[in-house]
Short mmCIF file of C-alpha atoms and ligand atoms in Angstrom, two decimals:
data_model
loop_
_atom_site.label_atom_id
_atom_site.label_comp_id
_atom_site.label_asym_id
_atom_site.label_seq_id
_atom_site.Cartn_x
_atom_site.Cartn_y
_atom_site.Cartn_z
CA MET A 1265 11.60 -20.33 10.72
CA ASN A 1266 8.63 -19.48 8.47
CA ARG A 1267 9.42 -16.94 5.80
CA ILE A 1268 6.83 -14.24 5.17
CA LYS A 1269 6.70 -13.66 1.43
CA ILE A 1270 5.12 -10.69 -0.29
CA ASP A 1271 2.25 -11.93 -2.42
CA VAL A 1272 2.58 -9.63 -5.41
CA ALA A 1273 0.81 -11.87 -7.91
CA SER A 1274 -2.46 -12.20 -5.96
CA ALA A 1275 -2.60 -8.46 -5.27
CA LEU A 1276 -2.09 -7.53 -8.91
CA ALA A 1277 -4.61 -10.11 -10.09
CA ASP A 1278 -7.29 -8.92 -7.65
CA ARG A 1279 -9.45 -6.67 -9.82
CA ARG A 1280 -11.68 -5.50 -6.98
CA LEU A 1281 -8.65 -4.46 -4.99
CA GLN A 1282 -7.06 -2.69 -7.92
CA ALA A 1283 -10.28 -0.78 -8.61
CA THR A 1284 -10.61 0.34 -4.97
CA LEU A 1285 -7.07 0.90 -3.82
CA PHE A 1286 -5.51 3.52 -6.03
CA PRO A 1287 -8.40 6.03 -6.04
CA ALA A 1288 -8.68 5.77 -2.25
CA LEU A 1289 -4.96 6.36 -1.75
CA GLN A 1290 -4.93 9.15 -4.28
CA ARG A 1291 -7.70 10.94 -2.36
CA SER A 1292 -5.66 10.62 0.84
CA VAL A 1293 -2.57 12.05 -0.85
CA GLU A 1294 -4.56 14.99 -2.23
CA SER A 1295 -6.20 15.74 1.15
CA ARG A 1296 -2.82 15.60 2.86
CA ASP A 1297 -1.24 17.92 0.27
CA GLU A 1298 -4.06 20.42 0.61
CA ALA A 1299 -3.92 20.40 4.42
CA VAL A 1300 -0.15 20.78 4.41
CA SER A 1301 -0.20 23.63 1.89
CA GLU A 1302 -2.15 25.74 4.42
CA VAL A 1303 0.71 25.64 6.89
CA GLU A 1304 3.42 28.11 5.98
CA ASN A 1305 6.03 26.74 8.36
CA TRP A 1306 5.34 23.07 7.64
CA GLU A 1307 9.04 22.28 7.10
CA GLU A 1308 9.93 23.92 10.40
CA LEU A 1309 7.26 21.86 12.13
CA ARG A 1310 8.65 18.69 10.55
CA ASP A 1311 12.12 19.55 11.82
CA TYR A 1312 10.73 20.27 15.26
CA GLY A 1313 8.80 16.98 15.28
CA ARG A 1314 11.88 15.02 14.28
CA ARG A 1315 14.02 16.76 16.89
CA VAL A 1316 11.52 16.13 19.68
CA LYS A 1317 11.16 12.47 18.83
CA LEU A 1318 14.92 11.90 18.50
CA HIS A 1319 15.57 13.78 21.74
CA THR A 1320 12.97 11.67 23.54
CA LEU A 1321 14.57 8.49 22.26
CA GLU A 1322 17.94 9.61 23.56
CA LYS A 1323 16.48 10.00 27.03
CA LEU A 1324 13.87 7.27 26.73
CA PRO A 1325 14.25 5.69 30.20
CA PHE A 1326 14.03 9.14 31.85
CA TYR A 1327 10.83 10.13 30.06
CA LEU A 1328 9.18 6.75 30.53
CA GLU A 1329 9.82 6.87 34.26
CA LYS A 1330 8.47 10.41 34.40
CA LEU A 1331 5.35 9.31 32.54
CA GLU A 1332 4.91 6.39 34.94
CA LYS A 1333 5.27 8.62 38.00
CA ASN A 1334 2.68 11.10 36.73
CA VAL A 1335 0.19 8.43 35.63
CA VAL A 1336 0.43 6.84 39.08
CA GLY A 1337 -0.02 10.32 40.57
CA HIS A 1338 -3.41 10.49 38.80
CA GLY A 1339 -4.45 7.18 40.34
CA GLY A 1340 -3.58 5.03 37.32
CA LYS A 1341 -1.48 1.85 37.35
CA VAL A 1342 1.47 1.28 35.03
CA LEU A 1343 2.67 -2.14 33.89
CA TRP A 1344 5.77 -2.91 31.82
CA ALA A 1345 5.54 -5.67 29.22
CA GLU A 1346 8.74 -6.94 27.70
CA SER A 1347 7.00 -8.91 24.97
CA GLY A 1348 3.63 -9.08 23.26
CA GLU A 1349 2.84 -12.31 25.13
CA ASP A 1350 3.54 -10.56 28.43
CA ALA A 1351 1.13 -7.76 27.53
CA VAL A 1352 -1.64 -10.21 26.57
CA ARG A 1353 -1.07 -12.17 29.78
CA MET A 1354 -1.33 -8.98 31.85
CA ILE A 1355 -4.59 -8.00 30.20
CA LEU A 1356 -6.04 -11.47 30.75
CA THR A 1357 -5.05 -11.35 34.42
CA ILE A 1358 -6.70 -7.94 34.89
CA ALA A 1359 -9.81 -9.22 33.10
CA ARG A 1360 -10.00 -12.45 35.11
CA GLU A 1361 -9.58 -10.72 38.45
CA ARG A 1362 -12.48 -8.41 37.61
CA ALA A 1363 -14.75 -11.05 36.08
CA VAL A 1364 -14.72 -9.30 32.71
CA ARG A 1365 -16.68 -11.00 29.94
CA LYS A 1366 -16.95 -8.47 27.16
CA VAL A 1367 -14.20 -6.17 25.83
CA VAL A 1368 -14.61 -3.21 23.50
CA LYS A 1369 -11.50 -2.10 21.67
CA SER A 1370 -10.71 1.10 19.90
CA LYS A 1371 -8.10 1.03 17.17
CA THR A 1372 -4.64 -0.07 18.24
CA MET A 1373 -1.97 -1.17 15.80
CA LEU A 1374 0.06 -2.35 18.77
CA GLY A 1375 -2.85 -4.65 19.60
CA GLU A 1376 -2.61 -6.05 16.06
CA GLU A 1377 1.15 -6.40 16.42
CA ILE A 1378 0.84 -8.54 19.56
CA HIS A 1379 -2.18 -10.51 18.26
CA LEU A 1380 -4.27 -9.26 21.14
CA ASN A 1381 -7.67 -10.33 19.82
CA GLN A 1382 -6.55 -13.91 19.36
CA GLY A 1383 -5.12 -13.95 22.89
CA LEU A 1384 -8.29 -12.52 24.43
CA LEU A 1385 -10.52 -14.92 22.53
CA LYS A 1386 -8.41 -17.84 23.71
CA GLY A 1387 -8.81 -16.48 27.22
CA GLY A 1388 -12.59 -16.83 26.85
CA LEU A 1389 -13.41 -13.14 26.35
CA GLU A 1390 -15.75 -11.63 23.80
CA VAL A 1391 -13.90 -8.90 21.89
CA ILE A 1392 -15.55 -6.24 19.75
CA GLU A 1393 -13.63 -3.82 17.57
CA THR A 1394 -15.38 -0.45 17.62
CA ASP A 1395 -13.53 1.58 14.99
CA LEU A 1396 -15.70 1.14 11.90
CA GLY A 1397 -12.80 0.02 9.69
CA GLU A 1398 -11.54 -2.38 12.35
CA TYR A 1399 -15.07 -3.68 12.88
CA ILE A 1400 -15.37 -4.41 9.16
CA VAL A 1401 -12.08 -6.33 9.03
CA GLN A 1402 -13.03 -8.18 12.23
CA LEU A 1403 -16.32 -9.29 10.64
CA CYS A 1404 -14.32 -10.54 7.63
CA ASP A 1405 -11.72 -12.18 9.85
CA GLU A 1406 -9.00 -10.22 8.08
CA MET A 1407 -6.08 -8.06 9.10
CA PRO A 1408 -6.12 -4.27 8.64
CA SER A 1409 -4.70 -3.33 5.24
CA HIS A 1410 -3.53 0.15 6.25
CA ILE A 1411 -2.36 1.59 9.56
CA VAL A 1412 -4.88 4.46 9.56
CA THR A 1413 -7.73 3.14 7.42
CA PRO A 1414 -7.89 -0.59 8.17
CA ALA A 1415 -10.63 -1.40 5.63
CA LEU A 1416 -9.14 0.68 2.83
CA HIS A 1417 -9.28 -2.33 0.53
CA LYS A 1418 -13.06 -2.59 0.81
CA SER A 1419 -15.47 -0.70 -1.40
CA ARG A 1420 -18.89 0.30 -0.09
CA HIS A 1421 -20.36 -2.55 -2.15
CA ASP A 1422 -18.06 -4.99 -0.32
CA VAL A 1423 -19.20 -3.56 3.02
CA ALA A 1424 -22.86 -3.73 1.96
CA GLU A 1425 -22.49 -7.42 1.08
CA LEU A 1426 -20.71 -8.05 4.36
CA PHE A 1427 -23.36 -6.33 6.50
CA GLU A 1428 -26.09 -8.16 4.63
CA ALA A 1429 -24.41 -11.50 5.34
CA LYS A 1430 -23.24 -10.88 8.91
CA LEU A 1431 -25.72 -8.39 10.34
CA GLY A 1432 -28.81 -9.34 8.35
CA MET A 1433 -29.08 -5.85 6.93
CA GLU A 1434 -31.36 -5.06 3.99
CA PRO A 1435 -29.32 -4.74 0.78
CA THR A 1436 -28.07 -1.19 0.32
CA ASP A 1437 -24.82 0.54 -0.48
CA ASP A 1438 -25.91 3.83 1.03
CA VAL A 1439 -22.91 4.76 3.19
CA ALA A 1440 -25.01 6.65 5.76
CA LYS A 1441 -27.29 3.63 6.27
CA LEU A 1442 -24.32 1.27 6.55
CA THR A 1443 -22.67 3.49 9.14
CA LEU A 1444 -25.89 3.83 11.12
CA THR A 1445 -26.33 0.06 11.23
CA ALA A 1446 -22.78 -0.42 12.58
CA ARG A 1447 -23.35 2.38 15.08
CA ASN A 1448 -26.52 0.77 16.42
CA VAL A 1449 -24.87 -2.63 16.80
CA LEU A 1450 -21.78 -1.15 18.46
CA ARG A 1451 -23.76 1.06 20.85
CA ARG A 1452 -25.16 -2.04 22.54
CA HIS A 1453 -21.67 -3.51 22.94
CA PHE A 1454 -20.36 -0.29 24.52
CA LEU A 1455 -23.09 -0.45 27.14
CA GLU A 1456 -22.50 -4.13 27.91
CA ALA A 1457 -18.69 -4.13 28.02
CA ASP A 1458 -16.77 -4.36 31.29
CA LEU A 1459 -13.39 -3.50 29.82
CA GLY A 1460 -12.25 -0.99 27.21
CA ILE A 1461 -8.87 -1.28 25.50
CA SER A 1462 -7.34 1.56 23.51
CA GLY A 1463 -4.08 2.36 21.83
CA VAL A 1464 -2.08 5.51 22.55
CA ASN A 1465 -0.89 8.09 20.02
CA PHE A 1466 1.23 10.00 22.50
CA GLY A 1467 2.02 9.72 26.20
CA VAL A 1468 2.92 13.12 27.65
CA ALA A 1469 5.58 12.59 30.33
CA GLU A 1470 5.26 15.97 32.03
CA THR A 1471 1.54 15.54 32.79
CA GLY A 1472 1.01 11.77 32.77
CA THR A 1473 -1.63 12.20 30.06
CA ILE A 1474 -2.25 9.74 27.28
CA VAL A 1475 -3.58 11.03 23.98
CA VAL A 1476 -5.87 9.12 21.62
CA VAL A 1477 -6.90 10.74 18.35
CA GLU A 1478 -9.92 9.54 16.40
CA ASN A 1479 -12.86 10.60 14.24
CA GLU A 1480 -15.75 8.40 15.28
CA GLY A 1481 -16.10 8.90 19.02
CA ASN A 1482 -15.63 5.16 19.53
CA ALA A 1483 -12.34 5.62 21.39
CA ARG A 1484 -14.03 8.08 23.75
CA LEU A 1485 -16.79 5.55 24.49
CA SER A 1486 -14.35 2.61 24.79
CA THR A 1487 -12.22 4.51 27.28
CA SER A 1488 -14.97 6.03 29.39
CA LEU A 1489 -18.03 3.73 29.48
CA PRO A 1490 -16.61 0.38 30.70
CA ARG A 1491 -15.55 0.22 34.35
CA VAL A 1492 -11.93 -0.60 33.43
CA HIS A 1493 -9.75 1.05 30.78
CA ILE A 1494 -6.45 -0.44 29.62
CA ALA A 1495 -4.27 1.71 27.35
CA LEU A 1496 -1.64 -0.16 25.34
CA MET A 1497 1.35 1.97 24.48
CA GLY A 1498 4.60 1.20 22.66
CA ILE A 1499 7.49 2.65 24.67
CA GLU A 1500 8.44 4.92 21.76
CA LYS A 1501 5.16 6.86 22.02
CA VAL A 1502 6.26 8.94 25.00
CA ILE A 1503 6.90 12.66 24.41
CA PRO A 1504 8.27 15.18 26.89
CA ARG A 1505 5.78 18.08 27.08
CA THR A 1506 2.29 19.30 26.19
CA VAL A 1507 3.80 22.00 23.99
CA ASP A 1508 5.40 19.23 21.88
CA LEU A 1509 2.00 17.60 21.61
CA SER A 1510 0.54 20.66 19.89
CA VAL A 1511 3.09 20.35 17.08
CA LEU A 1512 2.99 16.57 16.80
CA LEU A 1513 -0.81 16.60 16.64
CA LYS A 1514 -0.68 19.03 13.75
CA LEU A 1515 1.85 16.84 11.96
CA LEU A 1516 -0.13 13.67 12.62
CA THR A 1517 -3.63 14.71 11.67
CA ARG A 1518 -2.72 16.65 8.52
CA SER A 1519 -0.46 13.84 7.32
CA ALA A 1520 -2.85 11.03 8.20
CA THR A 1521 -6.25 12.22 7.06
CA GLY A 1522 -5.67 15.71 5.70
CA GLN A 1523 -7.59 17.17 8.62
CA ARG A 1524 -6.54 20.25 10.56
CA LEU A 1525 -7.48 18.25 13.62
CA THR A 1526 -9.38 15.01 14.05
CA SER A 1527 -12.96 15.18 15.35
CA TYR A 1528 -11.91 13.91 18.76
CA VAL A 1529 -8.63 14.31 20.61
CA ASN A 1530 -8.95 12.41 23.88
CA LEU A 1531 -6.61 13.51 26.67
CA ILE A 1532 -6.85 10.92 29.44
CA SER A 1533 -5.25 11.39 32.84
CA GLY A 1534 -6.10 8.40 35.03
CA PRO A 1535 -9.47 6.98 36.12
CA LYS A 1536 -12.44 9.09 37.17
CA ARG A 1537 -11.94 11.07 40.36
CA GLU A 1538 -14.23 11.10 43.36
CA GLY A 1539 -17.41 12.96 42.55
CA GLU A 1540 -16.95 12.66 38.77
CA LEU A 1541 -19.75 11.01 36.86
CA ASP A 1542 -17.91 9.77 33.78
CA GLY A 1543 -14.84 7.66 33.26
CA PRO A 1544 -13.61 4.23 34.27
CA GLU A 1545 -13.12 3.16 37.89
CA GLU A 1546 -9.66 1.82 37.06
CA PHE A 1547 -7.06 2.87 34.53
CA PHE A 1548 -4.04 0.80 33.46
CA LEU A 1549 -1.25 1.88 31.16
CA ILE A 1550 0.74 -1.04 29.72
CA LEU A 1551 4.09 0.04 28.31
CA VAL A 1552 5.11 -2.50 25.68
CA ASP A 1553 8.65 -3.13 24.45
CA ASN A 1554 8.21 -6.13 22.13
CA GLY A 1555 11.54 -5.70 20.31
CA ARG A 1556 11.71 -1.91 20.44
CA SER A 1557 14.75 -1.87 22.77
CA GLN A 1558 16.61 -3.91 20.19
CA ILE A 1559 15.84 -1.35 17.46
CA TYR A 1560 16.83 1.40 19.90
CA GLU A 1561 20.36 0.00 20.21
CA ASP A 1562 21.39 0.97 16.68
CA GLN A 1563 22.08 4.72 16.57
CA PHE A 1564 21.04 5.01 12.91
CA LEU A 1565 18.15 2.57 12.76
CA ARG A 1566 16.55 3.88 15.95
CA GLN A 1567 14.95 6.74 14.02
CA THR A 1568 12.44 4.08 12.91
CA LEU A 1569 10.97 4.49 16.39
CA THR A 1570 10.14 8.14 15.77
CA CYS A 1571 7.26 7.08 13.51
CA ILE A 1572 3.94 8.60 14.56
CA ARG A 1573 1.93 6.10 12.46
CA CYS A 1574 0.30 8.63 10.16
CA GLY A 1575 0.26 6.29 7.15
CA ALA A 1576 1.29 9.07 4.73
CA CYS A 1577 4.24 7.02 3.45
CA GLN A 1578 1.84 4.18 2.62
CA ASN A 1579 -0.47 6.49 0.68
CA ILE A 1580 2.29 7.93 -1.47
CA CYS A 1581 4.31 4.74 -2.06
CA PRO A 1582 4.05 3.48 -5.68
CA VAL A 1583 4.55 -0.11 -4.51
CA PHE A 1584 1.87 0.09 -1.82
CA GLN A 1585 -0.45 1.79 -4.31
CA ARG A 1586 -0.33 -1.36 -6.46
CA LEU A 1587 -0.25 -4.00 -3.75
CA GLY A 1588 -2.28 -2.72 -0.82
CA GLY A 1589 -1.47 -3.87 2.68
CA HIS A 1590 -2.44 -7.55 2.74
CA ALA A 1591 0.16 -8.57 0.17
CA TYR A 1592 2.91 -7.85 2.70
CA GLY A 1593 1.58 -10.54 5.08
CA THR A 1594 2.53 -8.44 8.11
CA VAL A 1595 0.83 -5.96 10.43
CA TYR A 1596 2.92 -2.96 9.36
CA GLN A 1597 3.00 -2.58 5.60
CA GLY A 1598 4.28 -0.21 2.94
CA PRO A 1599 7.40 1.88 3.59
CA ILE A 1600 7.05 1.99 7.38
CA GLY A 1601 6.41 -1.77 7.40
CA SER A 1602 9.40 -2.41 5.16
CA ILE A 1603 11.71 -0.77 7.70
CA LEU A 1604 9.94 -1.79 10.90
CA THR A 1605 9.13 -5.43 10.20
CA PRO A 1606 12.71 -6.55 9.38
CA GLN A 1607 13.84 -5.02 12.65
CA MET A 1608 11.18 -6.83 14.67
CA PHE A 1609 11.47 -10.26 13.04
CA PRO A 1610 14.61 -12.32 12.25
CA ILE A 1611 15.69 -10.65 9.02
CA ALA A 1612 15.87 -13.91 7.05
CA ALA A 1613 12.14 -14.44 7.72
CA VAL A 1614 11.17 -11.17 6.05
CA GLU A 1615 14.03 -10.71 3.62
CA GLU A 1616 11.76 -9.56 0.78
CA HIS A 1617 10.41 -6.58 2.72
CA PRO A 1618 13.35 -4.14 2.46
CA PHE A 1619 13.29 -4.78 -1.29
CA ALA A 1620 9.61 -3.87 -1.68
CA SER A 1621 10.51 -0.33 -2.65
CA SER A 1622 11.62 1.54 -5.74
CA LEU A 1623 13.71 3.84 -3.50
CA CYS A 1624 12.01 6.79 -5.16
CA GLY A 1625 12.18 8.71 -1.87
CA ALA A 1626 8.53 9.86 -1.85
CA CYS A 1627 8.09 8.29 1.60
CA GLU A 1628 10.86 10.35 3.17
CA GLU A 1629 9.63 13.50 1.46
CA THR A 1630 6.14 13.07 2.87
CA CYS A 1631 7.06 11.73 6.32
CA PRO A 1632 6.10 14.36 8.92
CA VAL A 1633 9.06 13.44 11.13
CA LYS A 1634 11.51 13.06 8.24
CA ILE A 1635 12.47 9.44 8.78
CA GLU A 1636 15.20 8.55 6.27
CA ILE A 1637 13.29 5.55 4.98
CA PRO A 1638 15.29 4.93 1.75
CA LYS A 1639 18.59 4.98 3.64
CA ILE A 1640 17.20 2.60 6.24
CA LEU A 1641 15.98 0.30 3.47
CA LEU A 1642 19.46 0.22 1.97
CA ARG A 1643 20.99 -0.64 5.33
CA LEU A 1644 18.46 -3.45 5.79
CA ARG A 1645 19.11 -4.75 2.28
CA GLN A 1646 22.76 -4.95 3.21
CA GLN A 1647 21.84 -6.93 6.31
CA VAL A 1648 19.74 -9.31 4.22
CA GLN A 1649 22.66 -9.82 1.86
CA GLU A 1650 25.02 -10.49 4.75
CA ALA A 1651 22.59 -13.02 6.19
CA ARG A 1652 22.38 -14.71 2.78
CA ASN A 1653 26.14 -14.83 2.46
CA HIS A 1654 26.36 -16.61 5.76
CA GLY A 1655 23.75 -19.22 5.07
CA ILE A 1656 22.84 -21.86 2.59
CA GLN A 1657 21.36 -19.11 0.49
CA ARG A 1658 24.77 -18.29 -0.91
CA PHE A 1659 23.95 -20.98 -3.47
CA ARG A 1660 20.96 -19.09 -4.81
CA PRO A 1661 20.84 -18.86 -8.63
CA GLU A 1662 20.82 -15.06 -8.39
CA ARG A 1663 24.12 -15.10 -6.52
CA ILE A 1664 25.66 -17.58 -8.96
CA GLY A 1665 24.52 -15.33 -11.82
CA MET A 1666 26.06 -12.26 -10.18
CA LEU A 1667 29.34 -14.09 -9.56
CA MET A 1668 29.50 -15.11 -13.24
CA TRP A 1669 28.68 -11.55 -14.28
CA ALA A 1670 31.45 -10.20 -12.02
CA TRP A 1671 33.92 -12.72 -13.53
CA VAL A 1672 33.06 -11.63 -17.08
CA VAL A 1673 33.14 -7.86 -16.56
CA SER A 1674 36.32 -7.89 -14.48
CA SER A 1675 38.37 -8.63 -17.63
CA SER A 1676 38.08 -6.52 -20.80
CA ARG A 1677 39.04 -9.55 -22.89
CA ARG A 1678 36.34 -11.75 -21.37
CA TYR A 1679 33.82 -8.91 -21.68
CA ALA A 1680 34.67 -8.41 -25.38
CA ILE A 1681 34.29 -12.14 -26.11
CA ALA A 1682 30.99 -12.35 -24.22
CA SER A 1683 29.47 -9.31 -25.95
CA ARG A 1684 30.63 -10.57 -29.36
CA TRP A 1685 28.84 -13.90 -28.75
CA LEU A 1686 25.75 -12.24 -27.38
CA ARG A 1687 25.52 -10.04 -30.44
CA ARG A 1688 25.81 -13.12 -32.65
CA LEU A 1689 23.04 -14.81 -30.69
CA GLN A 1690 20.88 -11.73 -30.91
CA SER A 1691 18.85 -13.02 -33.85
CA VAL A 1692 17.99 -16.12 -31.81
CA LEU A 1693 17.35 -14.38 -28.49
CA PHE A 1694 15.48 -11.33 -29.71
CA ARG A 1695 12.48 -10.88 -31.97
CA ASN A 1696 11.26 -7.45 -33.10
CA GLY A 1697 13.78 -5.88 -30.77
CA ARG A 1698 12.35 -7.72 -27.72
CA PHE A 1699 13.75 -10.58 -25.73
CA ARG A 1700 11.92 -13.76 -26.66
CA PRO A 1701 9.83 -15.48 -24.02
CA ALA A 1702 12.27 -17.50 -22.00
CA VAL A 1703 11.91 -20.42 -19.67
CA PRO A 1704 11.01 -20.04 -15.99
CA PRO A 1705 12.19 -18.33 -13.82
CA VAL A 1706 13.38 -15.79 -16.43
CA SER A 1707 9.92 -15.64 -18.03
CA ALA A 1708 8.35 -14.53 -14.72
CA TRP A 1709 10.94 -11.76 -14.46
CA GLN A 1710 10.22 -10.72 -18.04
CA LYS A 1711 6.48 -10.39 -17.56
CA ASP A 1712 6.81 -6.85 -16.26
CA ARG A 1713 10.10 -5.83 -17.87
CA ASP A 1714 11.40 -5.06 -21.35
CA VAL A 1715 14.89 -6.22 -22.19
CA PRO A 1716 16.36 -3.98 -24.88
CA GLY A 1717 18.40 -5.64 -27.62
CA LEU A 1718 22.16 -5.11 -27.83
CA ALA A 1719 23.44 -2.21 -29.91
CA PRO A 1720 24.80 -3.41 -33.29
CA LYS A 1721 28.27 -2.04 -32.42
CA ARG A 1722 30.16 -1.83 -29.15
CA PHE A 1723 30.70 1.65 -27.71
CA ARG A 1724 34.44 1.31 -28.31
CA GLU A 1725 33.82 0.45 -31.98
CA TYR A 1726 31.77 3.66 -32.38
CA ARG A 1727 34.57 5.67 -30.79
CA GLU A 1728 37.14 4.01 -33.03
CA SER A 1729 35.14 4.63 -36.23
CA GLU A 1730 34.50 8.27 -35.17
CA GLY A 1731 38.24 8.71 -34.54
CA ALA A 1732 39.01 7.31 -38.01
CA GLU A 1733 36.60 9.82 -39.63
CA HIS A 1734 38.29 12.81 -38.02
S1 SF4 B 3131 7.24 6.51 8.60
FE1 SF4 B 3131 6.65 8.69 8.61
S2 SF4 B 3131 5.10 8.80 6.98
FE2 SF4 B 3131 5.30 6.63 7.48
S3 SF4 B 3131 3.75 6.23 9.02
FE3 SF4 B 3131 5.62 6.74 10.13
S4 SF4 B 3131 5.50 8.94 10.49
FE4 SF4 B 3131 4.00 8.48 8.92
#
């Protein structure tokens, strides 16, 4: 089993990233705060959103079947994929049967999760990302670094260099010109594509409508110009009613981009009807499990599935603000990634992820559906520890150190002897009140931490001398 490690060192050493990341995230936090401050009953809306999502999870099979029935009623087809591989296979089959050659995709994190692009390319299809951020990371052959703004780690100068190299564009870092160039290139792909693939923000069970929110109009073109539209939806995205959608949309857009509403909210109910000019001839909804049922089984952890992927927890997280998304090495990063990834992968493979948090609680405070992220992180840390205790990892130096520490502090005599010796060694171990550079791995730990020197007297000795004075 390959372990996915968090690459802290590279992220901190990347000057370009550090210059771009924090200001961009700070702007997102400020926009979100401003948008939220306009809504007087924001807390009530958050409670409502949480209740709706938890209620839906409790009755998940019922609402999914209702959604399926209503989508089919609109002339759509619904497929159920147990795993990511199943979903990719289904899409390839649909594409092959219809002689599809070119695919345009609008943003889908589920697509990233199941490595859809790689699967489609292997299947001989040409795949074009049409969300500008996704298009940029596709040109760089990178992964998105944020669930809402995939190219957050790129400055406009980075994008200018990229477009110059890949699209032969004249050198410029004028954002309007860069956007126009991408738009012109993408427009041709929209017209040539046979198949459009989109994600789904919400699937409304009562009407059989899928909802895709966006700002660029690319999702609208991807879902209506090609003759076939496939919508990929995680099973947790279903919601009961349209009235719930109105609240969840408000929570999502204000939290994600600080907008009252995104520029486009696409409500799609099946393929085009007879006599209609626009829309695809065929519409497929693929409901993807890919480990979600397993998360669903735990009554406490299942709240992870109420996430509406707004990215607000990433923006506010002090760890994410320093590292950015790529350091995590996984599709979902930051606080949501640190609780979702360990539940989707074998926990030993991603054991660092639940620890990539200061537990400051900012993520829970900002989360529009009030997911108890710090508590979930603690539960996952416990699971990591249990896994370590059961494996070879029980011989890790950290564990040996903790066992020795426990042995010393569990006896007042041993503790007194140890502290007496440490105080004697203080002149050797400390210089100018700071711990001297030590040997690896302690030196690596010390790089970002100060170790205060020991007090000249033990606490008990102070108490005793104070007692003698009185
Ligand atoms: S956990 Fe909450 S804040 Fe983070 S992406 Fe999901 S809904 Fe948004």
